[in-house]
Short mmCIF file of C-alpha atoms in Angstrom, two decimals:
data_model
loop_
_atom_site.label_atom_id
_atom_site.label_comp_id
_atom_site.label_asym_id
_atom_site.label_seq_id
_atom_site.Cartn_x
_atom_site.Cartn_y
_atom_site.Cartn_z
CA UNK A 167 7.13 64.67 -92.33
CA UNK A 168 5.80 65.19 -88.89
CA UNK A 169 3.67 68.28 -88.49
CA UNK A 170 3.21 70.39 -85.60
CA UNK A 171 0.78 68.83 -82.58
CA UNK A 172 -2.30 70.95 -82.37
CA UNK A 173 -3.80 71.81 -78.80
CA UNK A 174 -7.50 71.94 -79.07
CA UNK A 175 -8.64 72.73 -75.72
CA UNK A 176 -8.21 72.17 -72.33
CA UNK A 177 -10.66 72.13 -69.49
CA UNK A 178 -9.76 70.99 -66.18
CA UNK A 179 -13.42 69.47 -65.29
CA UNK A 180 -13.33 67.38 -68.91
CA UNK A 181 -9.56 66.76 -69.75
CA UNK A 182 -7.59 67.47 -72.63
CA UNK A 183 -8.29 66.84 -76.34
CA UNK A 184 -5.21 66.86 -78.17
CA UNK A 185 -4.78 66.39 -82.18
CA UNK A 186 -2.21 66.26 -84.56
CA UNK A 187 -2.31 68.04 -88.36
CA UNK A 188 -2.01 66.13 -91.28
CA UNK A 189 -3.46 63.12 -93.57
CA UNK A 190 -6.93 62.32 -92.98
CA UNK A 191 -8.11 58.58 -92.65
CA UNK A 192 -9.17 57.66 -95.84
CA UNK A 193 -12.47 56.05 -94.37
CA UNK A 194 -14.12 59.25 -93.33
CA UNK A 195 -14.79 62.57 -94.34
CA UNK A 196 -11.85 64.70 -95.56
CA UNK A 197 -10.05 66.75 -92.69
CA UNK A 198 -12.06 64.62 -90.01
CA UNK A 199 -9.89 62.78 -87.05
CA UNK A 200 -10.41 59.18 -85.59
CA UNK A 201 -11.68 60.03 -81.94
CA UNK A 202 -9.72 58.04 -79.29
CA UNK A 203 -10.84 58.31 -76.12
CA UNK A 204 -8.79 57.62 -73.04
CA UNK A 205 -9.55 57.23 -69.21
CA UNK A 206 -6.51 56.98 -67.11
CA UNK A 207 -6.05 57.95 -63.23
CA UNK A 208 -4.00 61.30 -63.57
CA UNK A 209 -4.84 62.17 -60.07
CA UNK A 210 -5.08 60.77 -56.49
CA UNK A 211 -3.62 57.57 -55.28
CA UNK A 212 -3.22 56.13 -58.60
CA UNK A 213 -2.00 58.93 -60.01
CA UNK A 214 1.37 57.34 -60.67
CA UNK A 215 0.39 55.17 -63.27
CA UNK A 216 -0.72 58.43 -65.42
CA UNK A 217 3.06 60.24 -65.45
CA UNK A 218 3.96 58.96 -69.00
CA UNK A 219 0.44 59.91 -70.44
CA UNK A 220 1.59 63.07 -71.86
CA UNK A 221 4.66 61.93 -72.84
CA UNK A 222 3.29 58.71 -74.94
CA UNK A 223 -0.05 60.76 -76.24
CA UNK A 224 2.17 63.28 -77.77
CA UNK A 225 4.83 61.21 -79.56
CA UNK A 226 1.50 59.09 -80.91
CA UNK A 227 0.16 62.27 -82.03
CA UNK A 228 3.55 63.32 -83.59
CA UNK A 229 3.97 59.80 -85.44
CA UNK A 230 3.62 59.13 -88.66
CA UNK A 231 0.45 57.02 -87.47
CA UNK A 232 -0.87 59.56 -85.06
CA UNK A 233 -1.92 62.06 -87.58
CA UNK A 234 -4.90 60.39 -88.47
CA UNK A 235 -6.04 60.53 -84.89
CA UNK A 236 -7.47 62.87 -81.77
CA UNK A 237 -6.84 61.67 -78.62
CA UNK A 238 -9.55 62.99 -75.82
CA UNK A 239 -8.09 62.19 -72.37
CA UNK A 240 -10.39 62.21 -69.46
CA UNK A 241 -8.64 61.82 -65.94
CA UNK A 242 -10.59 59.69 -63.77
CA UNK A 243 -9.81 60.87 -60.37
CA UNK A 244 -9.01 57.17 -59.45
CA UNK A 245 -12.15 57.04 -58.58
CA UNK A 246 -14.27 54.37 -60.46
CA UNK A 247 -17.29 56.11 -60.64
CA UNK A 248 -15.72 58.68 -62.00
CA UNK A 249 -14.19 56.16 -64.34
CA UNK A 250 -17.59 55.36 -65.76
CA UNK A 251 -18.89 58.96 -65.79
CA UNK A 252 -16.17 60.38 -68.31
CA UNK A 253 -16.42 57.28 -70.25
CA UNK A 254 -20.01 57.81 -70.30
CA UNK A 255 -18.85 61.50 -71.61
CA UNK A 256 -16.59 60.48 -74.47
CA UNK A 257 -18.95 58.23 -76.01
CA UNK A 258 -22.24 60.58 -75.49
CA UNK A 259 -20.68 63.71 -75.88
CA UNK A 260 -17.64 63.35 -78.20
CA UNK A 261 -18.70 60.59 -79.81
CA UNK A 262 -15.00 58.19 -79.63
CA UNK A 263 -14.69 56.02 -82.23
CA UNK A 264 -12.58 53.84 -79.82
CA UNK A 265 -11.58 53.59 -76.48
CA UNK A 266 -8.71 53.34 -74.56
CA UNK A 267 -8.41 52.82 -70.60
CA UNK A 268 -5.12 51.65 -68.34
CA UNK A 269 -4.30 51.59 -65.31
CA UNK A 270 -5.83 48.98 -62.16
CA UNK A 271 -9.40 47.94 -62.40
CA UNK A 272 -10.60 50.52 -60.64
CA UNK A 273 -10.02 52.55 -64.00
CA UNK A 274 -10.47 49.62 -66.13
CA UNK A 275 -13.44 47.75 -65.47
CA UNK A 276 -15.57 51.00 -64.93
CA UNK A 277 -14.60 52.39 -68.30
CA UNK A 278 -15.02 48.50 -70.09
CA UNK A 279 -18.20 47.70 -68.78
CA UNK A 280 -19.87 51.14 -69.82
CA UNK A 281 -18.03 50.59 -73.41
CA UNK A 282 -20.14 46.85 -73.70
CA UNK A 283 -23.14 48.71 -72.89
CA UNK A 284 -23.45 50.70 -75.21
CA UNK A 285 -21.45 48.83 -77.95
CA UNK A 286 -18.59 50.96 -78.42
CA UNK A 287 -15.00 48.96 -78.71
CA UNK A 288 -12.87 49.51 -75.88
CA UNK A 289 -8.93 47.79 -75.41
CA UNK A 290 -7.73 48.27 -71.72
CA UNK A 291 -4.46 47.12 -70.16
CA UNK A 292 -2.59 47.23 -66.80
CA UNK A 293 -4.62 45.08 -64.47
CA UNK A 294 -4.31 41.44 -64.00
CA UNK A 295 -6.62 39.74 -66.41
CA UNK A 296 -8.88 38.12 -63.69
CA UNK A 297 -9.86 41.17 -61.17
CA UNK A 298 -10.73 42.47 -65.39
CA UNK A 299 -12.77 39.39 -66.53
CA UNK A 300 -14.45 37.58 -63.76
CA UNK A 301 -14.80 41.04 -61.93
CA UNK A 302 -17.08 42.50 -64.48
CA UNK A 303 -19.22 38.90 -64.43
CA UNK A 304 -22.83 39.15 -62.80
CA UNK A 305 -21.97 36.51 -60.75
CA UNK A 306 -18.32 36.56 -60.14
CA UNK A 307 -18.46 33.21 -57.51
CA UNK A 308 -20.47 31.30 -60.78
CA UNK A 309 -18.12 30.35 -63.84
CA UNK A 310 -20.73 28.67 -65.41
CA UNK A 311 -22.15 32.03 -65.79
CA UNK A 312 -19.28 33.79 -67.07
CA UNK A 313 -19.57 34.99 -70.41
CA UNK A 314 -17.51 36.88 -73.67
CA UNK A 315 -17.77 40.44 -74.05
CA UNK A 316 -18.63 41.45 -77.74
CA UNK A 317 -16.70 44.88 -77.62
CA UNK A 318 -13.90 44.67 -74.28
CA UNK A 319 -10.63 43.72 -75.05
CA UNK A 320 -7.79 43.63 -72.03
CA UNK A 321 -3.95 42.08 -72.46
CA UNK A 322 -1.88 42.29 -69.22
CA UNK A 323 -0.73 39.30 -67.14
CA UNK A 324 -3.12 37.13 -65.10
CA UNK A 325 -2.65 35.52 -61.61
CA UNK A 326 -1.39 32.38 -62.34
CA UNK A 327 1.49 34.69 -63.85
CA UNK A 328 2.42 36.23 -61.03
CA UNK A 329 2.14 33.52 -58.59
CA UNK A 330 4.61 31.74 -61.19
CA UNK A 331 7.02 34.87 -60.57
CA UNK A 332 6.69 35.55 -56.42
CA UNK A 333 7.11 31.73 -55.79
CA UNK A 334 10.28 31.13 -58.23
CA UNK A 335 11.62 34.69 -56.61
CA UNK A 336 11.29 33.33 -52.70
CA UNK A 337 12.55 29.88 -53.94
CA UNK A 338 16.03 31.57 -54.41
CA UNK A 339 15.78 31.85 -50.69
CA UNK A 340 15.73 29.79 -47.60
CA UNK A 341 12.21 30.92 -45.69
CA UNK A 342 9.91 28.73 -43.61
CA UNK A 343 7.47 29.32 -46.37
CA UNK A 344 5.12 30.93 -44.29
CA UNK A 345 3.38 34.23 -46.23
CA UNK A 346 1.14 37.29 -44.67
CA UNK A 347 -1.09 38.93 -47.37
CA UNK A 348 -2.38 42.89 -47.20
CA UNK A 349 -5.58 42.36 -49.53
CA UNK A 350 -7.75 46.22 -49.37
CA UNK A 351 -11.41 45.84 -50.08
CA UNK A 352 -11.04 47.09 -54.01
CA UNK A 353 -11.09 45.37 -57.36
CA UNK A 354 -7.62 44.48 -56.83
CA UNK A 355 -7.41 43.39 -53.29
CA UNK A 356 -10.36 41.23 -53.40
CA UNK A 357 -9.47 39.26 -56.60
CA UNK A 358 -5.43 38.75 -55.27
CA UNK A 359 -7.38 37.71 -51.74
CA UNK A 360 -10.16 35.27 -53.11
CA UNK A 361 -9.47 31.80 -51.49
CA UNK A 362 -10.85 30.30 -55.27
CA UNK A 363 -9.18 32.66 -57.92
CA UNK A 364 -6.34 34.49 -56.17
CA UNK A 365 -3.27 33.91 -54.90
CA UNK A 366 -3.87 30.94 -51.91
CA UNK A 367 -4.29 28.00 -54.51
CA UNK A 368 -1.49 28.83 -56.28
CA UNK A 369 0.27 29.36 -52.95
CA UNK A 370 -1.00 26.29 -51.35
CA UNK A 371 0.32 24.69 -54.51
CA UNK A 372 3.62 25.31 -54.16
CA UNK A 373 4.06 24.95 -50.86
CA UNK A 374 3.47 28.02 -49.33
CA UNK A 375 0.87 29.01 -46.14
CA UNK A 376 -0.69 32.33 -46.37
CA UNK A 377 -2.26 34.18 -43.63
CA UNK A 378 -4.70 36.53 -44.78
CA UNK A 379 -5.78 38.79 -41.85
CA UNK A 380 -8.89 40.36 -44.04
CA UNK A 381 -9.77 42.98 -46.20
CA UNK A 382 -9.22 46.88 -45.21
CA UNK A 383 -10.13 50.03 -46.48
CA UNK A 384 -7.41 52.30 -49.07
CA UNK A 385 -5.93 54.72 -46.98
CA UNK A 386 -5.97 53.50 -43.68
CA UNK A 387 -3.90 54.63 -41.23
CA UNK A 388 -3.50 51.51 -38.59
CA UNK A 389 -2.44 48.07 -40.06
CA UNK A 390 -1.89 46.80 -36.19
CA UNK A 391 -4.29 44.04 -37.22
CA UNK A 392 -2.26 42.91 -40.20
CA UNK A 393 0.94 43.06 -38.27
CA UNK A 394 0.02 41.22 -35.44
CA UNK A 395 -1.40 38.69 -37.57
CA UNK A 396 2.16 38.71 -39.32
CA UNK A 397 3.83 38.09 -35.93
CA UNK A 398 1.69 35.51 -34.60
CA UNK A 399 2.27 32.71 -38.02
CA UNK A 400 6.01 33.94 -37.87
CA UNK A 401 5.61 35.24 -41.26
CA UNK A 402 9.09 35.81 -43.53
CA UNK A 403 7.52 36.75 -46.35
CA UNK A 404 4.87 39.81 -46.62
CA UNK A 405 3.02 39.98 -50.17
CA UNK A 406 -0.48 41.79 -51.05
CA UNK A 407 -1.37 44.52 -53.68
CA UNK A 408 -1.60 48.05 -52.26
CA UNK A 409 -1.75 51.44 -53.29
CA UNK A 410 1.44 53.44 -52.85
CA UNK A 411 0.76 55.47 -49.87
CA UNK A 412 -0.75 52.65 -47.92
CA UNK A 413 2.38 50.17 -48.35
CA UNK A 414 4.44 53.51 -47.04
CA UNK A 415 1.96 53.96 -43.89
CA UNK A 416 2.01 49.67 -43.46
CA UNK A 417 6.13 49.51 -44.23
CA UNK A 418 6.77 52.22 -41.53
CA UNK A 419 4.57 50.64 -38.40
CA UNK A 420 5.90 47.19 -39.44
CA UNK A 421 9.45 48.45 -38.76
CA UNK A 422 8.19 50.66 -35.86
CA UNK A 423 7.19 47.48 -34.15
CA UNK A 424 10.83 45.68 -35.09
CA UNK A 425 9.27 43.22 -37.44
CA UNK A 426 11.81 41.97 -39.71
CA UNK A 427 10.60 39.87 -42.87
CA UNK A 428 12.97 38.30 -44.97
CA UNK A 429 11.32 39.13 -48.27
CA UNK A 430 8.74 41.91 -49.13
CA UNK A 431 7.05 41.55 -52.46
CA UNK A 432 4.01 43.31 -52.74
CA UNK A 433 2.11 44.39 -56.10
CA UNK A 434 1.35 47.74 -57.43
CA UNK A 435 2.59 50.05 -54.51
CA UNK A 436 6.41 48.73 -55.67
CA UNK A 437 6.30 49.59 -59.02
CA UNK A 438 7.50 53.45 -58.97
CA UNK A 439 10.78 54.48 -58.42
CA UNK A 440 9.20 57.61 -56.60
CA UNK A 441 7.31 55.23 -54.34
CA UNK A 442 10.81 53.55 -53.22
CA UNK A 443 12.74 56.68 -53.06
CA UNK A 444 10.26 57.63 -50.26
CA UNK A 445 11.54 54.98 -47.96
CA UNK A 446 15.17 55.91 -48.08
CA UNK A 447 17.11 53.07 -47.29
CA UNK A 448 14.22 51.12 -46.24
CA UNK A 449 13.56 50.83 -49.85
CA UNK A 450 16.55 48.30 -50.54
CA UNK A 451 15.56 44.92 -51.87
CA UNK A 452 11.93 45.10 -51.52
CA UNK A 453 10.39 43.47 -54.95
CA UNK A 454 7.48 43.32 -57.33
CA UNK A 455 6.15 41.92 -60.35
CA UNK A 456 7.50 43.58 -63.24
CA UNK A 457 5.56 44.17 -66.42
CA UNK A 458 8.26 46.22 -68.63
CA UNK A 459 11.49 47.84 -68.60
CA UNK A 460 14.23 49.69 -70.84
CA UNK A 461 16.07 45.81 -71.20
CA UNK A 462 12.83 44.62 -72.84
CA UNK A 463 13.47 43.22 -76.04
CA UNK A 464 10.86 44.84 -77.62
CA UNK A 465 10.37 47.68 -80.41
CA UNK A 466 7.78 50.35 -81.08
CA UNK A 467 5.35 50.32 -84.14
CA UNK A 468 4.74 53.85 -83.90
CA UNK A 469 7.99 55.54 -83.19
CA UNK A 470 10.67 52.58 -84.23
CA UNK A 471 12.37 52.99 -80.55
CA UNK A 472 13.73 50.17 -78.98
CA UNK A 473 12.41 49.69 -75.09
CA UNK A 474 15.74 51.52 -74.02
CA UNK A 475 15.43 54.53 -76.21
CA UNK A 476 11.96 54.93 -75.11
CA UNK A 477 12.70 55.09 -71.86
CA UNK A 478 15.55 57.46 -72.39
CA UNK A 479 13.57 60.19 -74.18
CA UNK A 480 10.76 59.65 -71.32
CA UNK A 481 13.51 60.60 -68.57
CA UNK A 482 15.20 63.12 -71.09
CA UNK A 483 11.94 65.10 -71.78
CA UNK A 484 10.57 65.32 -68.34
CA UNK A 485 13.46 64.78 -66.59
CA UNK A 486 12.13 61.90 -64.28
CA UNK A 487 12.94 57.94 -63.98
CA UNK A 488 11.47 55.45 -65.93
CA UNK A 489 8.07 53.57 -65.17
CA UNK A 490 6.76 50.40 -65.93
CA UNK A 491 3.47 51.98 -67.27
CA UNK A 492 5.66 53.73 -70.20
CA UNK A 493 5.59 50.82 -72.10
CA UNK A 494 2.23 49.88 -71.81
CA UNK A 495 0.21 52.87 -72.44
CA UNK A 496 2.50 53.87 -75.21
CA UNK A 497 1.82 50.23 -76.34
CA UNK A 498 -2.17 50.83 -76.19
CA UNK A 499 -1.40 53.27 -78.95
CA UNK A 500 0.27 51.11 -81.28
CA UNK A 501 -2.84 48.92 -80.63
CA UNK A 502 -4.88 51.37 -81.70
CA UNK A 503 -3.48 52.57 -84.74
CA UNK A 504 -3.30 49.23 -85.93
CA UNK A 505 -6.96 48.60 -85.44
CA UNK A 506 -8.01 51.51 -87.03
CA UNK A 507 -5.96 51.06 -89.89
CA UNK A 508 -7.11 47.12 -90.73
CA UNK A 509 -10.89 47.84 -89.88
CA UNK A 510 -12.97 47.57 -92.61
CA UNK A 511 -14.90 50.93 -91.53
CA UNK A 512 -12.98 52.48 -88.52
CA UNK A 513 -16.12 54.43 -88.00
CA UNK A 514 -18.44 51.03 -87.85
CA UNK A 515 -18.41 49.99 -83.37
CA UNK A 516 -18.89 46.14 -85.04
CA UNK A 517 -16.23 46.25 -87.33
CA UNK A 518 -13.69 47.93 -85.02
CA UNK A 519 -14.62 45.28 -82.40
CA UNK A 520 -13.77 42.45 -84.79
CA UNK A 521 -10.20 44.42 -85.88
CA UNK A 522 -9.11 44.16 -82.26
CA UNK A 523 -9.93 40.30 -82.26
CA UNK A 524 -7.48 39.50 -85.31
CA UNK A 525 -4.91 41.71 -83.58
CA UNK A 526 -1.66 40.13 -84.11
CA UNK A 527 0.57 42.65 -83.34
CA UNK A 528 4.77 42.72 -82.11
CA UNK A 529 4.37 46.07 -79.93
CA UNK A 530 6.89 47.46 -77.05
CA UNK A 531 5.19 44.96 -74.30
CA UNK A 532 5.95 41.88 -76.81
CA UNK A 533 3.14 40.57 -78.81
CA UNK A 534 -0.85 41.69 -78.42
CA UNK A 535 -2.68 39.04 -80.46
CA UNK A 536 -6.09 37.59 -78.98
CA UNK A 537 -5.48 34.25 -80.16
CA UNK A 538 -6.23 32.73 -76.49
CA UNK A 539 -2.90 31.60 -76.18
CA UNK A 540 -2.29 31.03 -72.32
CA UNK A 541 -6.16 31.76 -71.48
CA UNK A 542 -8.63 29.65 -70.64
CA UNK A 543 -11.53 29.13 -72.79
CA UNK A 544 -13.96 31.34 -70.93
CA UNK A 545 -11.67 34.56 -71.65
CA UNK A 546 -10.02 33.45 -75.05
CA UNK A 547 -11.94 35.76 -76.82
CA UNK A 548 -11.29 39.14 -75.08
CA UNK A 549 -7.69 38.45 -72.89
CA UNK A 550 -4.00 38.77 -74.35
CA UNK A 551 -1.36 37.78 -72.14
CA UNK A 552 2.01 39.57 -72.21
CA UNK A 553 5.35 38.46 -70.36
CA UNK A 554 6.00 38.90 -66.83
CA UNK A 555 9.54 39.05 -65.06
CA UNK A 556 10.12 39.54 -60.97
CA UNK A 557 12.54 42.45 -59.76
CA UNK A 558 13.97 44.08 -56.76
CA UNK A 559 15.25 47.62 -56.11
CA UNK A 560 18.39 48.21 -55.30
CA UNK A 561 20.28 51.12 -53.84
CA UNK A 562 22.31 52.80 -56.10
CA UNK A 563 25.88 54.51 -55.10
CA UNK A 564 24.84 58.31 -54.69
CA UNK A 565 21.12 57.71 -54.03
CA UNK A 566 18.55 56.55 -56.18
CA UNK A 567 17.43 53.44 -57.33
CA UNK A 568 17.61 50.58 -60.02
CA UNK A 569 15.15 47.81 -60.88
CA UNK A 570 16.75 44.85 -61.08
CA UNK A 571 15.11 41.49 -62.90
CA UNK A 572 16.13 38.55 -60.45
CA UNK A 573 13.34 36.14 -62.07
CA UNK A 574 12.50 35.57 -66.06
CA UNK A 575 11.35 31.79 -65.90
CA UNK A 576 8.08 32.57 -67.81
CA UNK A 577 10.01 34.53 -70.25
CA UNK A 578 13.39 33.89 -71.03
CA UNK A 579 14.16 36.33 -73.92
CA UNK A 580 13.76 39.24 -71.58
CA UNK A 581 17.61 39.26 -69.98
CA UNK A 582 17.66 39.15 -65.99
CA UNK A 583 20.47 41.79 -64.07
CA UNK A 584 20.93 39.65 -60.77
CA UNK A 585 19.56 37.13 -58.37
CA UNK A 586 17.31 37.58 -55.29
CA UNK A 587 18.87 38.84 -51.97
CA UNK A 588 16.98 38.72 -48.68
CA UNK A 589 15.89 42.21 -46.84
CA UNK A 590 18.55 42.96 -43.89
#
């Protein structure tokens, strides 16, 4: 029987602790709960990634599996320094047994770094694996020095996947293959804009020419330099990885100058319906990578819901449209429950790390297994890849937007709903 959830304490400074009543985990003292720490950007410019946190955590704790756990939530405030600080609090003050974190390298990397240093097992997601793995190496430009992690594990897609998806979408249209890149001075932007490990090598190989005007600070209010560079290069395509407010600023300034690219495919900023809705009609046919939708053919091991049912449940309970992070935040708790259930001693960090490495689980976002499939040898222990497709935002009659999958070449099990269309 599902038991009533109990809210133990709430403080705006340190976060929220949630627990579910019910059976204690067999490997710990009777009545105790296994502690899961969870760090996410609930406030600040990355807050859209955390919109489903409360929904997913409550669903987890209400499930049969969730009754053995308490979840201690901390807000990173979209700040890497804050993410590291609250991760230390969770380890030293709350003594969590397993750390979870999601949503961009600005959040996942500092949390994983703290856990690796403290010997606490950690699972992260929602950041391309290169910014996560390479970004944490002491010398990211010297592959010979890269080392695997003992306690930090990550699952998501990689730059090679997003390059494949983007170029496959662009190949559906007639363009001059001139691409303008927008890369901020942050972990994501530096990784995507890197000449050796970012977009450029893959775009070159696919016959696309990238113009990179240089990095800029997040929350900038002037994109004149980038726009002028794109004009000079006669770019038909604009891409990059931006926080939502920056894309809105850029897009408005670009249109004010009368620049009309045929394709705009941008990561991060165009993941969320609310970000596109703020653009009005100007959001029609903007495109991005797609990691999870209600049409993905996967189900939850925690609630038994299909992807469509999980998305519908979120909308019914929040009044908000579904967003891509719903599936991945949900999957973090699927993986956590599976790992802790298999660990020889779920209170021992080494035993939990061994259980993470041995994971082979079909989740709401697809298979999660750190088996090295599709990952270079240097990252095989710590990185698991999940499927990636591409989509466009299409205006609906009566208002609002639908995200239509238009490219699934690397994940044919996920159905498409249309083909790529040029911007009007």
